[in-house]
mmCIF file with all atom_site columns, C-alpha atoms in Angstrom:
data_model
loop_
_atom_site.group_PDB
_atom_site.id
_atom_site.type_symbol
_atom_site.label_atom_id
_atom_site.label_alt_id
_atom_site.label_comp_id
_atom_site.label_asym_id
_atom_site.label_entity_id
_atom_site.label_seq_id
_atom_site.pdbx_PDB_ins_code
_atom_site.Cartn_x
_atom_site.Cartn_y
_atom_site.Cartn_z
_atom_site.occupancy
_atom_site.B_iso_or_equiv
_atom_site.pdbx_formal_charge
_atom_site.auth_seq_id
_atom_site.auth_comp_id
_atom_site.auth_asym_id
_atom_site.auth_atom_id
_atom_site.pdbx_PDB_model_num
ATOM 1   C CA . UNK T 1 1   ? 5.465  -65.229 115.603 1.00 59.00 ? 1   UNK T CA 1
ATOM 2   C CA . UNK T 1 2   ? 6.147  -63.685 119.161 1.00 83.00 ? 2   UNK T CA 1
ATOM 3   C CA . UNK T 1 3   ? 5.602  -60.520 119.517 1.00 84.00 ? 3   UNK T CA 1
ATOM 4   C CA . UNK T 1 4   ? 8.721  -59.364 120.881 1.00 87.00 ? 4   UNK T CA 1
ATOM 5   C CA . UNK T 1 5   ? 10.986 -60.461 117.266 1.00 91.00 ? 5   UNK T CA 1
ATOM 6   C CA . UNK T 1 6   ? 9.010  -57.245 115.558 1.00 91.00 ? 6   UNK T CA 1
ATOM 7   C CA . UNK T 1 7   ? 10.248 -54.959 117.934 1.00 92.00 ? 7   UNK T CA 1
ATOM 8   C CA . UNK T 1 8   ? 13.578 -56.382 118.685 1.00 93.00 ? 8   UNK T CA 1
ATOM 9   C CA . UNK T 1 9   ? 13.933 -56.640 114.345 1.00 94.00 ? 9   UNK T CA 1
ATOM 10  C CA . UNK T 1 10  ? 12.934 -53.028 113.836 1.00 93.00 ? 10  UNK T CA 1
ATOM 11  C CA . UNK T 1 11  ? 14.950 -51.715 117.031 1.00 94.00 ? 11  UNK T CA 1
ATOM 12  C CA . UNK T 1 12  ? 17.999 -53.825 116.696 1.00 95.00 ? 12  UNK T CA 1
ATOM 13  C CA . UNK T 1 13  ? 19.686 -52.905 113.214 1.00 97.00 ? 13  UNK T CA 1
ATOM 14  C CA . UNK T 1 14  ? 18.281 -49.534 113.790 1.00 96.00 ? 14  UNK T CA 1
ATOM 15  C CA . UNK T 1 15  ? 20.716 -49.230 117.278 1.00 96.00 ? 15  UNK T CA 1
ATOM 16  C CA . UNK T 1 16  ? 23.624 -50.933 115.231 1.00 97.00 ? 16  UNK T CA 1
ATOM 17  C CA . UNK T 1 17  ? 23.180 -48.323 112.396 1.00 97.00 ? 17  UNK T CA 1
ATOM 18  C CA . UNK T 1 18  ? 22.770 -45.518 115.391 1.00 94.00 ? 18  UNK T CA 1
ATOM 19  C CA . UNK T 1 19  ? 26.013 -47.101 117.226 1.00 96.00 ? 19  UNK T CA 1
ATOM 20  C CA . UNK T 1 20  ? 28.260 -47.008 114.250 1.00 95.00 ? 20  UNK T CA 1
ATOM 21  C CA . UNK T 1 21  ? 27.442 -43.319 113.375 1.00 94.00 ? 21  UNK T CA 1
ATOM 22  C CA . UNK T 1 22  ? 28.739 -42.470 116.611 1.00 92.00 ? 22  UNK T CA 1
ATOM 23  C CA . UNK T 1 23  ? 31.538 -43.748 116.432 1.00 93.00 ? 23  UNK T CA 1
ATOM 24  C CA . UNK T 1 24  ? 32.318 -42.631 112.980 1.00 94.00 ? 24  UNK T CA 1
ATOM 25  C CA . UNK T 1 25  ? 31.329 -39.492 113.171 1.00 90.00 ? 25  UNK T CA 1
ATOM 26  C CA . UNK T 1 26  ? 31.878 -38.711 117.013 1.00 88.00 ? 26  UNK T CA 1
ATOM 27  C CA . UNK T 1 27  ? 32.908 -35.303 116.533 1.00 86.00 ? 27  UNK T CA 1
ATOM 28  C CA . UNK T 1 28  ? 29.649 -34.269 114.390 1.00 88.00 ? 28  UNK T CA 1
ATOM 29  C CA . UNK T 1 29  ? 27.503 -36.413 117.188 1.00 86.00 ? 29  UNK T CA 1
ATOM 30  C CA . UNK T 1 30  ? 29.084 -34.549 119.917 1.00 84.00 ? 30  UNK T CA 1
ATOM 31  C CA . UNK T 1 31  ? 27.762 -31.405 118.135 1.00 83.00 ? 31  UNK T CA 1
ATOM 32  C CA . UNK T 1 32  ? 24.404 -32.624 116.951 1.00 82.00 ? 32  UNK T CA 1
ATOM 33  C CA . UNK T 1 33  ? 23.946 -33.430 121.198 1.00 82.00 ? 33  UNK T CA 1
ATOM 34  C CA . UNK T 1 34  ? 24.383 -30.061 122.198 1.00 80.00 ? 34  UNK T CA 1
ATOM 35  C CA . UNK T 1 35  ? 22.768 -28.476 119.701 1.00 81.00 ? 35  UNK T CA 1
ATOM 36  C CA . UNK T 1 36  ? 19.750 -31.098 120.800 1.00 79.00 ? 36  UNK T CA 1
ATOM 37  C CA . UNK T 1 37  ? 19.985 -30.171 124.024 1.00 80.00 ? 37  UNK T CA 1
ATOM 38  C CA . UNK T 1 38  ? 18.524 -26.597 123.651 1.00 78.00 ? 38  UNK T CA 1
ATOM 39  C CA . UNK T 1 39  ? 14.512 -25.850 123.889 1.00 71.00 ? 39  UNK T CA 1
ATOM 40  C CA . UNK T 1 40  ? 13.098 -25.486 120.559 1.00 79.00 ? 40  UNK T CA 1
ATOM 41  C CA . UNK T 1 41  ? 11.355 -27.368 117.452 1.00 85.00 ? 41  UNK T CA 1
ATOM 42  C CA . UNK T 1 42  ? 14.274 -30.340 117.327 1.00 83.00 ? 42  UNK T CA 1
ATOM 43  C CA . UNK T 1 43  ? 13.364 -31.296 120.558 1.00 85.00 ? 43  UNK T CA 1
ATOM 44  C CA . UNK T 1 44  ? 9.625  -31.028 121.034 1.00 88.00 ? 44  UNK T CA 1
ATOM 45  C CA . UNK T 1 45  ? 9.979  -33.612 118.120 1.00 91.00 ? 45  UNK T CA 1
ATOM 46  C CA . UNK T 1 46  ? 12.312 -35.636 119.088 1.00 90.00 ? 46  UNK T CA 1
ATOM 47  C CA . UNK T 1 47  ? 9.724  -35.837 122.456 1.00 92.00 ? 47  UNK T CA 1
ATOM 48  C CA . UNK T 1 48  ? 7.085  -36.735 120.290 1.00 95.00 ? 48  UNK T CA 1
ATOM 49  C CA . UNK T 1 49  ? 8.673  -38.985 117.983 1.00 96.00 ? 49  UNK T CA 1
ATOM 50  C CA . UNK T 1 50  ? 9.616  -40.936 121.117 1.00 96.00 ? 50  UNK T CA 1
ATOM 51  C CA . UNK T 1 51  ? 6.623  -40.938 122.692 1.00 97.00 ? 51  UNK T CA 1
ATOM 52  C CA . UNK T 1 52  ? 5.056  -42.023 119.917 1.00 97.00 ? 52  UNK T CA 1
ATOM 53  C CA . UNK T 1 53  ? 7.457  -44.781 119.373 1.00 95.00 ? 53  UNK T CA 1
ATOM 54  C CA . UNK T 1 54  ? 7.513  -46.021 122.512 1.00 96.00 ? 54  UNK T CA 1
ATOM 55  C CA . UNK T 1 55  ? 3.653  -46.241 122.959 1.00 97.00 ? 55  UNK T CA 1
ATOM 56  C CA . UNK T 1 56  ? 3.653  -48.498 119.743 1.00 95.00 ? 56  UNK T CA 1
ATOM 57  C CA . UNK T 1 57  ? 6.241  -50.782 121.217 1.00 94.00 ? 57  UNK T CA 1
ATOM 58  C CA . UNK T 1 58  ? 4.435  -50.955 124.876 1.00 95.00 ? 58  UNK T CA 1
ATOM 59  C CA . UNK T 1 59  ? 1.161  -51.697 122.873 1.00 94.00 ? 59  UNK T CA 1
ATOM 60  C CA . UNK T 1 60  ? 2.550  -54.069 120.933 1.00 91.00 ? 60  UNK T CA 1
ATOM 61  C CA . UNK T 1 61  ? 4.902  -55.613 123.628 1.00 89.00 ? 61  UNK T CA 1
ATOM 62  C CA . UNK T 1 62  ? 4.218  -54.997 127.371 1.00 91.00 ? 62  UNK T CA 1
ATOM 63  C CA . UNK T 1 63  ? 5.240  -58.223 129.024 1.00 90.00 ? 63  UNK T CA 1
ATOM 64  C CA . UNK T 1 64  ? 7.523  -58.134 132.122 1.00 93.00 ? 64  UNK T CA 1
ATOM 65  C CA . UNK T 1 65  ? 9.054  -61.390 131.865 1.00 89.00 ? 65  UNK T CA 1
ATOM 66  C CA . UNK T 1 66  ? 12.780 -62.386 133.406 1.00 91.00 ? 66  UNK T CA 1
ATOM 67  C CA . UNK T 1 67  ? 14.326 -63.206 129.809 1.00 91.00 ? 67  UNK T CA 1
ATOM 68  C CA . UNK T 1 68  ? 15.519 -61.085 126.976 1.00 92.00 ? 68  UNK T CA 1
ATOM 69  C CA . UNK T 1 69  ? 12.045 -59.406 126.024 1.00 92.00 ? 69  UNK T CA 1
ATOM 70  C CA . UNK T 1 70  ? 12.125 -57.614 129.358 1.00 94.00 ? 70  UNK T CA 1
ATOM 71  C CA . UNK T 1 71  ? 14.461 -55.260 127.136 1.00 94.00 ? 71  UNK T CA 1
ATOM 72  C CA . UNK T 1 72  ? 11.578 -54.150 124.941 1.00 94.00 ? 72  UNK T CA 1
ATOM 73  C CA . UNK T 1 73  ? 9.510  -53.795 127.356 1.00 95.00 ? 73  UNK T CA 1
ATOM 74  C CA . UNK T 1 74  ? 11.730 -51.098 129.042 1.00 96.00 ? 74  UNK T CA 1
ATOM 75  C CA . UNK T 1 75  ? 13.066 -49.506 125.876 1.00 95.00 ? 75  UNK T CA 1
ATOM 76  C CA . UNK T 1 76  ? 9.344  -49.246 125.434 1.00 96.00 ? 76  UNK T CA 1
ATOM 77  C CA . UNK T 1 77  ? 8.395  -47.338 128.698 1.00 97.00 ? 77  UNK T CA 1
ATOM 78  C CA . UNK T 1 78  ? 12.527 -45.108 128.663 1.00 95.00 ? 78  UNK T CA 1
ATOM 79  C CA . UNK T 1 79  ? 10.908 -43.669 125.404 1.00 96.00 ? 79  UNK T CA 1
ATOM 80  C CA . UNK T 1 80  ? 7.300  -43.207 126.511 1.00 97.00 ? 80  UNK T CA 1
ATOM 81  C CA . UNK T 1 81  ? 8.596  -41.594 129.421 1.00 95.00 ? 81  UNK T CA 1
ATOM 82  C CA . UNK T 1 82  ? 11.433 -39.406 128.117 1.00 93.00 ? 82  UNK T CA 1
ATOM 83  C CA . UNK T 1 83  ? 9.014  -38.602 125.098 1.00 94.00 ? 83  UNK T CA 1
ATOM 84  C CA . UNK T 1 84  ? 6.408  -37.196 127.444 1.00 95.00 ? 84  UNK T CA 1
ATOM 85  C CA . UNK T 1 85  ? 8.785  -35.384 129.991 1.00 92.00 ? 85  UNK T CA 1
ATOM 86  C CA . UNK T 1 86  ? 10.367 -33.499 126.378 1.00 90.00 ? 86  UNK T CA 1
ATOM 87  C CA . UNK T 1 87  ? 7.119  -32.884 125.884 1.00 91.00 ? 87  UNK T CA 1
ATOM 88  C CA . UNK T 1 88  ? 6.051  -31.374 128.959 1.00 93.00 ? 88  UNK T CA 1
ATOM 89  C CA . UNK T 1 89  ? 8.575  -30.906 130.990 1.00 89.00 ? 89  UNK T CA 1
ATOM 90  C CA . UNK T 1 90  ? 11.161 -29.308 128.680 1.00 85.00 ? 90  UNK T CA 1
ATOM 91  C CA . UNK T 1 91  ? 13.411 -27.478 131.497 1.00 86.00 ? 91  UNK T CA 1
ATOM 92  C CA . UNK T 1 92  ? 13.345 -30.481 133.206 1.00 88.00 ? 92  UNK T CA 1
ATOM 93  C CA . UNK T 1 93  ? 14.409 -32.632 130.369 1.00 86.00 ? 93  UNK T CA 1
ATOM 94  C CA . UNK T 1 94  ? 17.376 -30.216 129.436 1.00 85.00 ? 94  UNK T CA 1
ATOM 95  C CA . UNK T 1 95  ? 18.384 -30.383 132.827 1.00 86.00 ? 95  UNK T CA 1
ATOM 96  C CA . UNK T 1 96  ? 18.445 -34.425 132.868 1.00 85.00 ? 96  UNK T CA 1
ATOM 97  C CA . UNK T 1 97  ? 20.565 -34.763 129.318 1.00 82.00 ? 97  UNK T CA 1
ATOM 98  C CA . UNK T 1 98  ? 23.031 -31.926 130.110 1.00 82.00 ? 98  UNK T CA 1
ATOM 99  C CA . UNK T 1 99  ? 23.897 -34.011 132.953 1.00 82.00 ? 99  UNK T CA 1
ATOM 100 C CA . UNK T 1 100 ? 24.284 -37.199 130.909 1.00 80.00 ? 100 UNK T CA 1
ATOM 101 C CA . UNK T 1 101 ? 26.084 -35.715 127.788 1.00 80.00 ? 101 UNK T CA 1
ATOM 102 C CA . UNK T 1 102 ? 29.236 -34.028 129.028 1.00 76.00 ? 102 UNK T CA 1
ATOM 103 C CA . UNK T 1 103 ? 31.451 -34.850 125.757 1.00 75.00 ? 103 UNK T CA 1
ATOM 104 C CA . UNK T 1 104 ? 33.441 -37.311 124.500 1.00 80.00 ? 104 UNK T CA 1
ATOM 105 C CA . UNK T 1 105 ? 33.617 -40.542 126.780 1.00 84.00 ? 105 UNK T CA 1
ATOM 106 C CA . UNK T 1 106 ? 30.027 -39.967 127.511 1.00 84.00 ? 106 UNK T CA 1
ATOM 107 C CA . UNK T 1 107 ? 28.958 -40.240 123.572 1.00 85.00 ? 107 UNK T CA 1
ATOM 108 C CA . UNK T 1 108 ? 31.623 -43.160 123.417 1.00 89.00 ? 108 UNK T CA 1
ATOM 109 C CA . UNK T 1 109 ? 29.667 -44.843 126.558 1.00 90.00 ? 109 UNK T CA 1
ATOM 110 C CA . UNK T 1 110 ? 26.358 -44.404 125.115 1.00 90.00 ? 110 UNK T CA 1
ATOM 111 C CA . UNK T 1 111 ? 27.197 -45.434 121.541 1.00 92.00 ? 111 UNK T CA 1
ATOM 112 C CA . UNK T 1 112 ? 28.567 -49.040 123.163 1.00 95.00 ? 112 UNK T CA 1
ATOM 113 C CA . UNK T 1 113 ? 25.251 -49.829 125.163 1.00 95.00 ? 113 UNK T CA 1
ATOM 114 C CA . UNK T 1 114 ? 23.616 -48.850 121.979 1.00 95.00 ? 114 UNK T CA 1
ATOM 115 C CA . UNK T 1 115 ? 25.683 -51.313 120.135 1.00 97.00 ? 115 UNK T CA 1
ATOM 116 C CA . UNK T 1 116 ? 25.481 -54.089 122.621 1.00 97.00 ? 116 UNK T CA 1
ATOM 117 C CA . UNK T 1 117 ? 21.540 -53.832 122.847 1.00 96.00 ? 117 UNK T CA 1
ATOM 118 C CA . UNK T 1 118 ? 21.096 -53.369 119.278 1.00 97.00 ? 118 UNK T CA 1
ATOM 119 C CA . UNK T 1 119 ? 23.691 -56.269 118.591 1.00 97.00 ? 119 UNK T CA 1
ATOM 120 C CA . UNK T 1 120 ? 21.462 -58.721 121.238 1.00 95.00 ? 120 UNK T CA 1
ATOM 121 C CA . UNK T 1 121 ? 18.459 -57.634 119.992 1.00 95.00 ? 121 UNK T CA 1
ATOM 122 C CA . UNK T 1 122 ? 19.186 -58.217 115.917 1.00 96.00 ? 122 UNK T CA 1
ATOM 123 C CA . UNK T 1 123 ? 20.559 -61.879 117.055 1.00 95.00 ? 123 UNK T CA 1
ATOM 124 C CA . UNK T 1 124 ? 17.575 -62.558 119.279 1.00 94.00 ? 124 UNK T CA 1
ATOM 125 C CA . UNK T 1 125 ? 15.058 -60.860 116.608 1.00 93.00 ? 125 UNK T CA 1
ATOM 126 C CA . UNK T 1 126 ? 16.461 -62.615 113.283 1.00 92.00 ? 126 UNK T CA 1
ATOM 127 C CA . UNK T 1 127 ? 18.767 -65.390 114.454 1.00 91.00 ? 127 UNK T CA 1
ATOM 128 C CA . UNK T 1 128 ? 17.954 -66.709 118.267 1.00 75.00 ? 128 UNK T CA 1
ATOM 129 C CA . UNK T 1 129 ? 14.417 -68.766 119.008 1.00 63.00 ? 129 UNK T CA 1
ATOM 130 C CA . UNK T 1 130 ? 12.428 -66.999 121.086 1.00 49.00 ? 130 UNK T CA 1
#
């Protein structure tokens, strides 16, 4: 099996699932978002939860190819990244998703590209030939 249809099977349904929430529970997202985006325990783990995710996927998949797996790869190193700047950077980090979440059209945004990457990669992961 290639080794981009694990990742792209775990991460796909788990975006869809993500995407939907959103947008059924916007409201309670919007809240959950700013209450996330305050120093303290919820978001040191959330930094390491990512970090650790995202190491498993770049060891697993690190392959910077021009097709579809390219998206693992980057989803991969976004979480590695963001997971270690949480981590260490925390200031820093707060500063970076204030600016990204300001309410309503933002979440909306974000819950699409999460639904449109999540939707390619469950097709591409369970139905598409890699």
């Amino acid at each position: 099996m290639d080794r981009a249809l694990f990742p792209a099977r775990l991460v796909g349904p788990t975006f869809i699932a993500i995407a939907f929430g959103m947008l059924i529970n916007l409201g309670m997202y919007e809240s959950i978002i700013a209450e996330a985006l305050h120093a303290g325990i919820l978001f040191y783990l959330s930094g390491l939860l990512s970090l650790l995710a995202g190491l498993a996927i770049i060891n697993l998949h690190n392959t910077w190819r021009a097709d579809w797996r390219v998206i693992i790869t980057v989803l991969g190193w976004s979480m590695t990244i963001g997971g270690a700047i949480r981590i260490v950077a925390l200031q820093i980090a707060i500063w970076i998703g204030s600016a990204i979440y300001r309410g309503r059209a933002s979440t909306l945004v974000v819950a699409a590209i999460i639904g449109v990457l999540g939707a390619l990669l469950s097709f591409k992961g369970y139905v598409g030939r890699a």
